[in-house]
mmCIF file of C-alpha atoms in Angstrom:
data_model
loop_
_atom_site.group_PDB
_atom_site.id
_atom_site.type_symbol
_atom_site.label_atom_id
_atom_site.label_comp_id
_atom_site.label_asym_id
_atom_site.label_seq_id
_atom_site.Cartn_x
_atom_site.Cartn_y
_atom_site.Cartn_z
ATOM 1 C CA MET I 1288 119.621 -37.807 -1.476
ATOM 2 C CA ALA I 1289 121.830 -37.983 -4.599
ATOM 3 C CA TYR I 1290 120.102 -37.238 -7.889
ATOM 4 C CA ARG I 1291 119.304 -40.430 -9.787
ATOM 5 C CA ARG I 1292 117.327 -39.170 -12.766
ATOM 6 C CA ILE I 1293 118.097 -35.857 -14.411
ATOM 7 C CA LEU I 1294 115.761 -34.524 -17.101
ATOM 8 C CA LEU I 1295 117.221 -32.076 -19.591
ATOM 9 C CA ALA I 1296 114.563 -29.735 -20.981
ATOM 10 C CA ALA I 1297 116.136 -28.747 -24.300
ATOM 11 C CA ASP I 1298 114.793 -25.706 -26.102
ATOM 12 C CA PHE I 1299 117.286 -25.679 -29.016
ATOM 13 C CA SER I 1300 117.878 -21.952 -28.540
ATOM 14 C CA GLU I 1301 121.090 -20.275 -29.587
ATOM 15 C CA HIS I 1302 122.717 -20.586 -26.175
ATOM 16 C CA GLY I 1303 121.128 -23.897 -25.227
ATOM 17 C CA GLU I 1304 124.530 -25.600 -25.339
ATOM 18 C CA GLN I 1305 125.196 -24.345 -21.796
ATOM 19 C CA VAL I 1306 122.117 -26.142 -20.499
ATOM 20 C CA ILE I 1307 123.116 -29.363 -22.250
ATOM 21 C CA GLN I 1308 126.642 -29.218 -20.835
ATOM 22 C CA ARG I 1309 125.423 -28.513 -17.323
ATOM 23 C CA ALA I 1310 122.955 -31.415 -17.395
ATOM 24 C CA GLN I 1311 125.631 -33.751 -18.730
ATOM 25 C CA GLU I 1312 128.136 -32.631 -16.099
ATOM 26 C CA LEU I 1313 125.649 -33.099 -13.242
ATOM 27 C CA ALA I 1314 124.618 -36.529 -14.514
ATOM 28 C CA LYS I 1315 128.301 -37.479 -14.455
ATOM 29 C CA LYS I 1316 128.940 -36.063 -10.977
ATOM 30 C CA TYR I 1317 125.904 -37.902 -9.584
ATOM 31 C CA ALA I 1318 126.279 -41.003 -11.778
ATOM 32 C CA ALA I 1319 122.620 -40.321 -12.607
ATOM 33 C CA GLU I 1320 120.513 -41.357 -15.605
ATOM 34 C CA LEU I 1321 120.039 -38.549 -18.114
ATOM 35 C CA GLY I 1322 116.805 -38.056 -20.055
ATOM 36 C CA ILE I 1323 115.932 -35.386 -22.623
ATOM 37 C CA VAL I 1324 112.653 -33.722 -23.542
ATOM 38 C CA HIS I 1325 111.814 -31.100 -26.122
ATOM 39 C CA VAL I 1326 108.369 -29.571 -26.441
ATOM 40 C CA VAL I 1327 107.057 -28.228 -29.740
ATOM 41 C CA GLU I 1328 104.538 -25.554 -28.852
ATOM 42 C CA ASN I 1329 101.149 -26.359 -30.298
ATOM 43 C CA VAL I 1330 100.401 -22.800 -31.333
ATOM 44 C CA PRO I 1331 103.420 -21.452 -33.167
ATOM 45 C CA ILE I 1332 102.997 -17.738 -33.763
ATOM 46 C CA MET I 1333 105.066 -16.146 -36.494
ATOM 47 C CA ASP I 1334 105.719 -12.482 -36.959
ATOM 48 C CA SER I 1335 104.911 -10.952 -40.314
ATOM 49 C CA SER I 1336 104.696 -7.381 -41.542
ATOM 50 C CA TYR I 1337 100.933 -7.695 -41.055
ATOM 51 C CA GLY I 1338 101.203 -8.775 -37.409
ATOM 52 C CA PRO I 1339 101.281 -12.181 -35.783
ATOM 53 C CA ILE I 1340 100.103 -15.173 -37.788
ATOM 54 C CA VAL I 1341 98.841 -18.404 -36.251
ATOM 55 C CA PRO I 1342 99.377 -21.139 -38.816
ATOM 56 C CA PHE I 1343 96.803 -23.920 -38.859
ATOM 57 C CA ASP I 1344 98.683 -25.781 -41.533
ATOM 58 C CA ILE I 1345 99.001 -29.392 -40.382
ATOM 59 C CA ASP I 1346 102.016 -29.947 -42.638
ATOM 60 C CA LEU I 1347 103.858 -27.149 -40.929
ATOM 61 C CA SER I 1348 103.290 -28.702 -37.487
ATOM 62 C CA GLU I 1349 104.480 -32.060 -38.774
ATOM 63 C CA GLN I 1350 107.523 -30.383 -40.240
ATOM 64 C CA MET I 1351 108.251 -28.723 -36.907
ATOM 65 C CA VAL I 1352 107.952 -32.001 -35.018
ATOM 66 C CA GLU I 1353 110.105 -33.768 -37.597
ATOM 67 C CA SER I 1354 112.747 -31.075 -37.391
ATOM 68 C CA ALA I 1355 112.611 -31.192 -33.558
ATOM 69 C CA ARG I 1356 113.043 -34.976 -33.588
ATOM 70 C CA LYS I 1357 116.083 -34.627 -35.797
ATOM 71 C CA ARG I 1358 117.712 -32.006 -33.565
ATOM 72 C CA LEU I 1359 116.866 -33.993 -30.416
ATOM 73 C CA THR I 1360 118.356 -37.132 -31.912
ATOM 74 C CA GLU I 1361 121.619 -35.302 -32.604
ATOM 75 C CA ILE I 1362 121.844 -34.024 -29.030
ATOM 76 C CA ALA I 1363 120.706 -37.286 -27.430
ATOM 77 C CA ASP I 1364 123.170 -39.297 -29.534
ATOM 78 C CA SER I 1365 126.037 -37.035 -28.487
ATOM 79 C CA LEU I 1366 125.020 -37.530 -24.830
ATOM 80 C CA VAL I 1367 124.589 -41.306 -25.315
ATOM 81 C CA ILE I 1368 120.991 -41.143 -24.044
ATOM 82 C CA PRO I 1369 119.068 -44.366 -24.790
ATOM 83 C CA GLN I 1370 115.910 -44.241 -26.961
ATOM 84 C CA ASP I 1371 113.507 -44.773 -24.053
ATOM 85 C CA ARG I 1372 114.703 -41.596 -22.333
ATOM 86 C CA ARG I 1373 114.031 -39.286 -25.275
ATOM 87 C CA TRP I 1374 110.766 -37.389 -25.578
ATOM 88 C CA VAL I 1375 109.465 -34.982 -28.213
ATOM 89 C CA GLU I 1376 106.103 -33.643 -27.073
ATOM 90 C CA ILE I 1377 103.599 -31.220 -28.557
ATOM 91 C CA GLY I 1378 101.825 -28.710 -26.344
ATOM 92 C CA SER I 1379 102.649 -26.284 -23.554
ATOM 93 C CA PRO I 1380 106.347 -26.561 -22.590
ATOM 94 C CA LYS I 1381 105.532 -26.053 -18.896
ATOM 95 C CA VAL I 1382 102.798 -28.704 -18.811
ATOM 96 C CA GLU I 1383 104.692 -31.294 -20.856
ATOM 97 C CA ILE I 1384 108.009 -30.878 -19.017
ATOM 98 C CA ILE I 1385 106.236 -31.302 -15.674
ATOM 99 C CA ARG I 1386 104.326 -34.328 -16.967
ATOM 100 C CA ILE I 1387 107.392 -36.115 -18.323
ATOM 101 C CA ALA I 1388 109.380 -35.323 -15.154
ATOM 102 C CA LYS I 1389 106.598 -36.872 -13.094
ATOM 103 C CA GLU I 1390 106.056 -39.923 -15.292
ATOM 104 C CA TRP I 1391 109.776 -40.684 -15.508
ATOM 105 C CA GLN I 1392 110.163 -39.867 -11.789
ATOM 106 C CA ALA I 1393 112.973 -37.405 -12.450
ATOM 107 C CA ASP I 1394 114.431 -35.842 -9.326
ATOM 108 C CA LEU I 1395 116.009 -32.901 -11.138
ATOM 109 C CA VAL I 1396 114.968 -30.898 -14.200
ATOM 110 C CA VAL I 1397 117.667 -28.800 -15.899
ATOM 111 C CA ILE I 1398 116.216 -25.961 -17.969
ATOM 112 C CA GLY I 1399 117.456 -22.790 -19.609
ATOM 113 C CA SER I 1400 116.391 -19.454 -18.197
ATOM 114 C CA HIS I 1401 116.439 -16.448 -20.449
ATOM 115 C CA GLY I 1402 116.878 -12.860 -19.358
ATOM 116 C CA ARG I 1403 113.911 -10.628 -18.833
ATOM 117 C CA HIS I 1404 114.304 -8.559 -21.978
ATOM 118 C CA GLY I 1405 111.982 -8.886 -24.948
ATOM 119 C CA ILE I 1406 111.087 -12.481 -25.698
ATOM 120 C CA GLY I 1407 113.036 -13.411 -22.557
ATOM 121 C CA LEU I 1408 110.132 -12.268 -20.417
ATOM 122 C CA LEU I 1409 108.031 -14.973 -22.005
ATOM 123 C CA LEU I 1410 110.670 -17.693 -22.201
ATOM 124 C CA GLY I 1411 111.900 -17.043 -18.669
ATOM 125 C CA SER I 1412 108.476 -17.831 -17.368
ATOM 126 C CA THR I 1413 108.686 -21.448 -18.508
ATOM 127 C CA ALA I 1414 111.520 -22.050 -16.037
ATOM 128 C CA ALA I 1415 109.624 -20.174 -13.318
ATOM 129 C CA SER I 1416 106.391 -22.073 -14.041
ATOM 130 C CA VAL I 1417 108.177 -25.402 -13.943
ATOM 131 C CA ILE I 1418 109.563 -24.465 -10.526
ATOM 132 C CA HIS I 1419 106.103 -23.587 -9.269
ATOM 133 C CA HIS I 1420 104.521 -26.823 -10.339
ATOM 134 C CA ALA I 1421 107.188 -29.540 -10.598
ATOM 135 C CA GLU I 1422 107.388 -32.079 -7.816
ATOM 136 C CA CYS I 1423 111.173 -32.294 -8.089
ATOM 137 C CA ASP I 1424 114.151 -29.946 -7.968
ATOM 138 C CA VAL I 1425 114.718 -27.563 -10.866
ATOM 139 C CA LEU I 1426 118.017 -26.065 -11.988
ATOM 140 C CA ALA I 1427 117.512 -22.928 -14.061
ATOM 141 C CA VAL I 1428 120.624 -22.308 -16.135
ATOM 142 C CA ARG I 1429 121.016 -18.619 -16.899
ATOM 143 C CA LEU I 1430 121.494 -18.198 -20.616
ATOM 144 C CA ARG I 1431 123.843 -15.407 -21.648
ATOM 145 C CA ARG I 1432 123.674 -13.492 -24.896
ATOM 146 C CA MET J 600 132.162 -23.852 -16.450
ATOM 147 C CA ALA J 601 132.353 -25.471 -12.996
ATOM 148 C CA TYR J 602 130.562 -23.591 -10.197
ATOM 149 C CA ARG J 603 133.037 -21.629 -8.063
ATOM 150 C CA ARG J 604 130.748 -19.733 -5.689
ATOM 151 C CA ILE J 605 127.515 -21.229 -4.416
ATOM 152 C CA LEU J 606 125.137 -19.045 -2.421
ATOM 153 C CA LEU J 607 122.764 -20.824 -0.047
ATOM 154 C CA ALA J 608 119.567 -18.810 0.488
ATOM 155 C CA ALA J 609 118.446 -20.122 3.870
ATOM 156 C CA ASP J 610 114.874 -19.516 4.967
ATOM 157 C CA PHE J 611 114.975 -21.462 8.265
ATOM 158 C CA SER J 612 111.718 -23.200 7.402
ATOM 159 C CA GLU J 613 110.806 -26.594 8.779
ATOM 160 C CA HIS J 614 112.170 -28.505 5.797
ATOM 161 C CA GLY J 615 115.054 -26.152 5.053
ATOM 162 C CA GLU J 616 117.576 -28.849 6.008
ATOM 163 C CA GLN J 617 117.201 -30.346 2.498
ATOM 164 C CA VAL J 618 118.321 -27.075 0.915
ATOM 165 C CA ILE J 619 121.309 -26.834 3.245
ATOM 166 C CA GLN J 620 122.385 -30.392 2.502
ATOM 167 C CA ARG J 621 122.047 -29.947 -1.232
ATOM 168 C CA ALA J 622 124.095 -26.731 -1.215
ATOM 169 C CA GLN J 623 126.791 -28.381 0.896
ATOM 170 C CA GLU J 624 126.883 -31.440 -1.350
ATOM 171 C CA LEU J 625 127.191 -29.348 -4.535
ATOM 172 C CA ALA J 626 129.917 -27.175 -3.010
ATOM 173 C CA LYS J 627 131.823 -30.373 -2.266
ATOM 174 C CA LYS J 628 131.274 -31.882 -5.728
ATOM 175 C CA TYR J 629 132.469 -28.669 -7.387
ATOM 176 C CA ALA J 630 135.091 -27.775 -4.752
ATOM 177 C CA ALA J 631 133.301 -24.406 -4.720
ATOM 178 C CA GLU J 632 133.155 -21.699 -2.054
ATOM 179 C CA LEU J 633 129.913 -21.756 -0.087
ATOM 180 C CA GLY J 634 128.208 -18.587 1.151
ATOM 181 C CA ILE J 635 124.981 -18.195 3.101
ATOM 182 C CA VAL J 636 122.350 -15.454 3.169
ATOM 183 C CA HIS J 637 119.160 -15.088 5.169
ATOM 184 C CA VAL J 638 116.726 -12.245 4.635
ATOM 185 C CA VAL J 639 114.497 -10.947 7.417
ATOM 186 C CA GLU J 640 111.461 -9.477 5.731
ATOM 187 C CA ASN J 641 111.076 -5.837 6.612
ATOM 188 C CA VAL J 642 107.317 -5.975 6.959
ATOM 189 C CA PRO J 643 106.460 -8.944 9.112
ATOM 190 C CA ILE J 644 102.715 -9.455 9.076
ATOM 191 C CA MET J 645 101.181 -11.432 11.913
ATOM 192 C CA ASP J 646 97.781 -12.992 11.926
ATOM 193 C CA SER J 647 95.473 -12.117 14.785
ATOM 194 C CA SER J 648 91.786 -12.670 15.397
ATOM 195 C CA TYR J 649 91.272 -9.078 14.228
ATOM 196 C CA GLY J 650 93.050 -9.646 10.921
ATOM 197 C CA PRO J 651 96.622 -9.023 9.843
ATOM 198 C CA ILE J 652 98.813 -6.787 12.012
ATOM 199 C CA VAL J 653 101.869 -4.958 10.749
ATOM 200 C CA PRO J 654 104.110 -4.341 13.752
ATOM 201 C CA PHE J 655 106.098 -1.115 13.719
ATOM 202 C CA ASP J 656 107.810 -2.023 16.945
ATOM 203 C CA ILE J 657 111.528 -1.455 16.400
ATOM 204 C CA ASP J 658 112.416 -3.831 19.246
ATOM 205 C CA LEU J 659 110.563 -6.655 17.519
ATOM 206 C CA SER J 660 112.531 -6.132 14.291
ATOM 207 C CA GLU J 661 115.781 -6.097 16.233
ATOM 208 C CA GLN J 662 114.757 -9.278 18.002
ATOM 209 C CA MET J 663 113.985 -10.920 14.676
ATOM 210 C CA VAL J 664 117.354 -9.936 13.228
ATOM 211 C CA GLU J 665 119.128 -11.086 16.379
ATOM 212 C CA SER J 666 117.343 -14.421 16.300
ATOM 213 C CA ALA J 667 118.107 -14.789 12.564
ATOM 214 C CA ARG J 668 121.797 -14.077 13.194
ATOM 215 C CA LYS J 669 121.885 -16.757 15.852
ATOM 216 C CA ARG J 670 120.264 -19.367 13.615
ATOM 217 C CA LEU J 671 122.471 -18.415 10.679
ATOM 218 C CA THR J 672 125.571 -18.692 12.846
ATOM 219 C CA GLU J 673 124.596 -22.223 13.879
ATOM 220 C CA ILE J 674 124.120 -23.320 10.254
ATOM 221 C CA ALA J 675 127.198 -21.487 8.931
ATOM 222 C CA ASP J 676 129.360 -22.926 11.727
ATOM 223 C CA SER J 677 128.184 -26.446 10.916
ATOM 224 C CA LEU J 678 129.058 -25.845 7.241
ATOM 225 C CA VAL J 679 132.416 -24.229 8.148
ATOM 226 C CA ILE J 680 131.532 -21.065 6.219
ATOM 227 C CA PRO J 681 133.913 -18.183 7.028
ATOM 228 C CA GLN J 682 132.550 -14.945 8.546
ATOM 229 C CA ASP J 683 132.927 -12.928 5.355
ATOM 230 C CA ARG J 684 130.569 -15.236 3.454
ATOM 231 C CA ARG J 685 127.646 -14.882 5.865
ATOM 232 C CA TRP J 686 124.919 -12.326 5.298
ATOM 233 C CA VAL J 687 121.811 -11.434 7.292
ATOM 234 C CA GLU J 688 119.857 -8.815 5.385
ATOM 235 C CA ILE J 689 116.616 -6.966 6.025
ATOM 236 C CA GLY J 690 114.164 -6.335 3.215
ATOM 237 C CA SER J 691 112.621 -8.213 0.320
ATOM 238 C CA PRO J 692 114.058 -11.758 0.096
ATOM 239 C CA LYS J 693 114.036 -11.655 -3.708
ATOM 240 C CA VAL J 694 115.817 -8.296 -3.938
ATOM 241 C CA GLU J 695 118.396 -9.026 -1.243
ATOM 242 C CA ILE J 696 119.249 -12.537 -2.471
ATOM 243 C CA ILE J 697 119.781 -11.202 -6.003
ATOM 244 C CA ARG J 698 121.879 -8.299 -4.677
ATOM 245 C CA ILE J 699 124.152 -10.492 -2.546
ATOM 246 C CA ALA J 700 124.516 -13.046 -5.369
ATOM 247 C CA LYS J 701 125.616 -10.247 -7.680
ATOM 248 C CA GLU J 702 127.949 -8.521 -5.207
ATOM 249 C CA TRP J 703 129.636 -11.768 -4.201
ATOM 250 C CA GLN J 704 129.637 -12.894 -7.871
ATOM 251 C CA ALA J 705 127.959 -16.190 -7.055
ATOM 252 C CA ASP J 706 127.453 -18.465 -10.031
ATOM 253 C CA LEU J 707 124.761 -20.587 -8.397
ATOM 254 C CA VAL J 708 122.015 -19.775 -5.887
ATOM 255 C CA VAL J 709 120.462 -22.719 -4.016
ATOM 256 C CA ILE J 710 117.008 -21.902 -2.661
ATOM 257 C CA GLY J 711 114.040 -23.797 -1.255
ATOM 258 C CA SER J 712 110.865 -23.981 -3.278
ATOM 259 C CA HIS J 713 107.612 -24.599 -1.478
ATOM 260 C CA GLY J 714 104.555 -26.223 -2.976
ATOM 261 C CA ARG J 715 101.748 -24.152 -4.337
ATOM 262 C CA HIS J 716 99.314 -24.702 -1.509
ATOM 263 C CA GLY J 717 98.435 -22.005 1.021
ATOM 264 C CA ILE J 718 101.453 -19.993 2.083
ATOM 265 C CA GLY J 719 103.418 -21.973 -0.491
ATOM 266 C CA LEU J 720 101.948 -19.855 -3.247
ATOM 267 C CA LEU J 721 103.675 -16.855 -1.710
ATOM 268 C CA LEU J 722 106.904 -18.558 -0.665
ATOM 269 C CA GLY J 723 107.265 -20.364 -3.981
ATOM 270 C CA SER J 724 107.340 -17.070 -5.770
ATOM 271 C CA THR J 725 110.613 -16.055 -4.126
ATOM 272 C CA ALA J 726 112.399 -18.889 -5.925
ATOM 273 C CA ALA J 727 110.616 -18.037 -9.181
ATOM 274 C CA SER J 728 111.398 -14.315 -8.821
ATOM 275 C CA VAL J 729 115.047 -15.030 -8.125
ATOM 276 C CA ILE J 730 115.154 -17.098 -11.320
ATOM 277 C CA HIS J 731 113.634 -14.260 -13.308
ATOM 278 C CA HIS J 732 116.063 -11.665 -12.095
ATOM 279 C CA ALA J 733 119.314 -13.335 -10.992
ATOM 280 C CA GLU J 734 122.276 -13.137 -13.325
ATOM 281 C CA CYS J 735 123.452 -16.612 -12.337
ATOM 282 C CA ASP J 736 122.061 -20.147 -12.235
ATOM 283 C CA VAL J 737 119.417 -20.996 -9.631
ATOM 284 C CA LEU J 738 118.700 -24.400 -8.139
ATOM 285 C CA ALA J 739 115.215 -24.577 -6.635
ATOM 286 C CA VAL J 740 115.085 -27.412 -4.137
ATOM 287 C CA ARG J 741 111.561 -28.781 -3.821
ATOM 288 C CA LEU J 742 110.610 -28.837 -0.152
ATOM 289 C CA ARG J 743 108.412 -31.731 0.886
ATOM 290 C CA ARG J 744 105.942 -31.652 3.704
#
């Protein structure tokens, strides 16, 4: 019944520290293994004065992945997570988080949940989607501004 | 940072025992207060050979609430939850769970999450809706058949 494998879905957002701390705390309380995943969305859309831009620049994607790996390494190092429990994936956050949780046989996913204002409406739905489709428990950590 | 008030959203479904146990276990681990809420939906729809029936029979609603109170009392007694942390509400589960969580200032809601097959599609959305709108953390416990 106790959680044995806890997967932290890190989104590197401003208030993501709360999610990290909660996952770490739960892993401690349950003496569970902690894993970490970050998903780089495959279609980054940037706002410009001329409207949204979808960059097809391969270098940019590589830069994003490289930068994500760096940030993930920092977090994972601070949490003393071994190399084989660190994942940086490219694609849909929902799909990739669910896939990694299944493959690693996580029994709990810890994920940030944004409010329902502005971009929050979109981001919040990742947590909700993961709940709909994951085969394990999901803790949505409410992120505060 | 530690959870102080954990609200168990009990739906009395077949596999609801998992949700109860998880809420109890977390309350213990965090030395948190445990509260319990059950929502009787205000528009019960029953299947018949002639299609769905919406009963407007006041006695039926009262019977449902009475039966819910009885079941909730059994669970709350077994969890040693004091009277003032037990709620039986009538209405939309999503709305009432969020309202009670806010009024009681819960910092974690523990709720069952059904699969996405058949009725699960509908039931699952309560957990997802609570995540979208609650001001606190939400743990969705995956119910297994």
